Amino acid sequence: MSADGIAGAVSNRRQHEPIQSARGQAGEWLNRADNISSAQTGRRPQLTADQSRAEDLDMSKHLGLQKQQTGYQAALQSYAQVQKLSLFNYIS
């Protein structure tokens, strides 16, 4: 191989280095994206279970508050009925 052939090959290789570098960077980004996607897919069942537990807790808390509210309303209505009574109503 002549000196011109070697120089041309080296020059040609240098021209392709940025392309190879960009390909390597793109491959690295794709690997990262695949790893993130796999990690997120693996977490999906856990996140779904967490969401379900949170919704169940909210529902039970709501039912407890609803019972308290019903009891409070009953107490208010009872007090209103008792308050209407007076000693004169009791005597007659």
Short mmCIF file of N, CA and C in Angstrom, two decimals, residues 79-86 89:
data_model
loop_
_atom_site.label_atom_id
_atom_site.label_comp_id
_atom_site.label_asym_id
_atom_site.label_seq_id
_atom_site.Cartn_x
_atom_site.Cartn_y
_atom_site.Cartn_z
N TYR A 79 -81.83 17.17 70.46
CA TYR A 79 -81.72 18.36 71.29
C TYR A 79 -82.80 19.38 70.92
N ALA A 80 -83.05 19.53 69.62
CA ALA A 80 -84.08 20.48 69.17
C ALA A 80 -85.45 20.06 69.70
N GLN A 81 -85.74 18.78 69.72
CA GLN A 81 -87.03 18.29 70.23
C GLN A 81 -87.13 18.50 71.75
N VAL A 82 -86.06 18.22 72.44
CA VAL A 82 -86.05 18.39 73.90
C VAL A 82 -86.14 19.86 74.26
N GLN A 83 -85.50 20.70 73.50
CA GLN A 83 -85.48 22.13 73.78
C GLN A 83 -86.88 22.73 73.66
N LYS A 84 -87.72 22.18 72.80
CA LYS A 84 -89.08 22.68 72.63
C LYS A 84 -89.94 22.41 73.86
N LEU A 85 -89.59 21.39 74.61
CA LEU A 85 -90.37 21.04 75.79
C LEU A 85 -90.11 22.06 76.91
N SER A 86 -91.11 22.34 77.62
CA SER A 86 -90.96 23.20 78.79
C SER A 86 -91.72 22.54 79.93
N ASN A 89 -95.44 22.43 79.21
CA ASN A 89 -95.84 21.35 78.29
C ASN A 89 -95.87 20.02 79.02
#
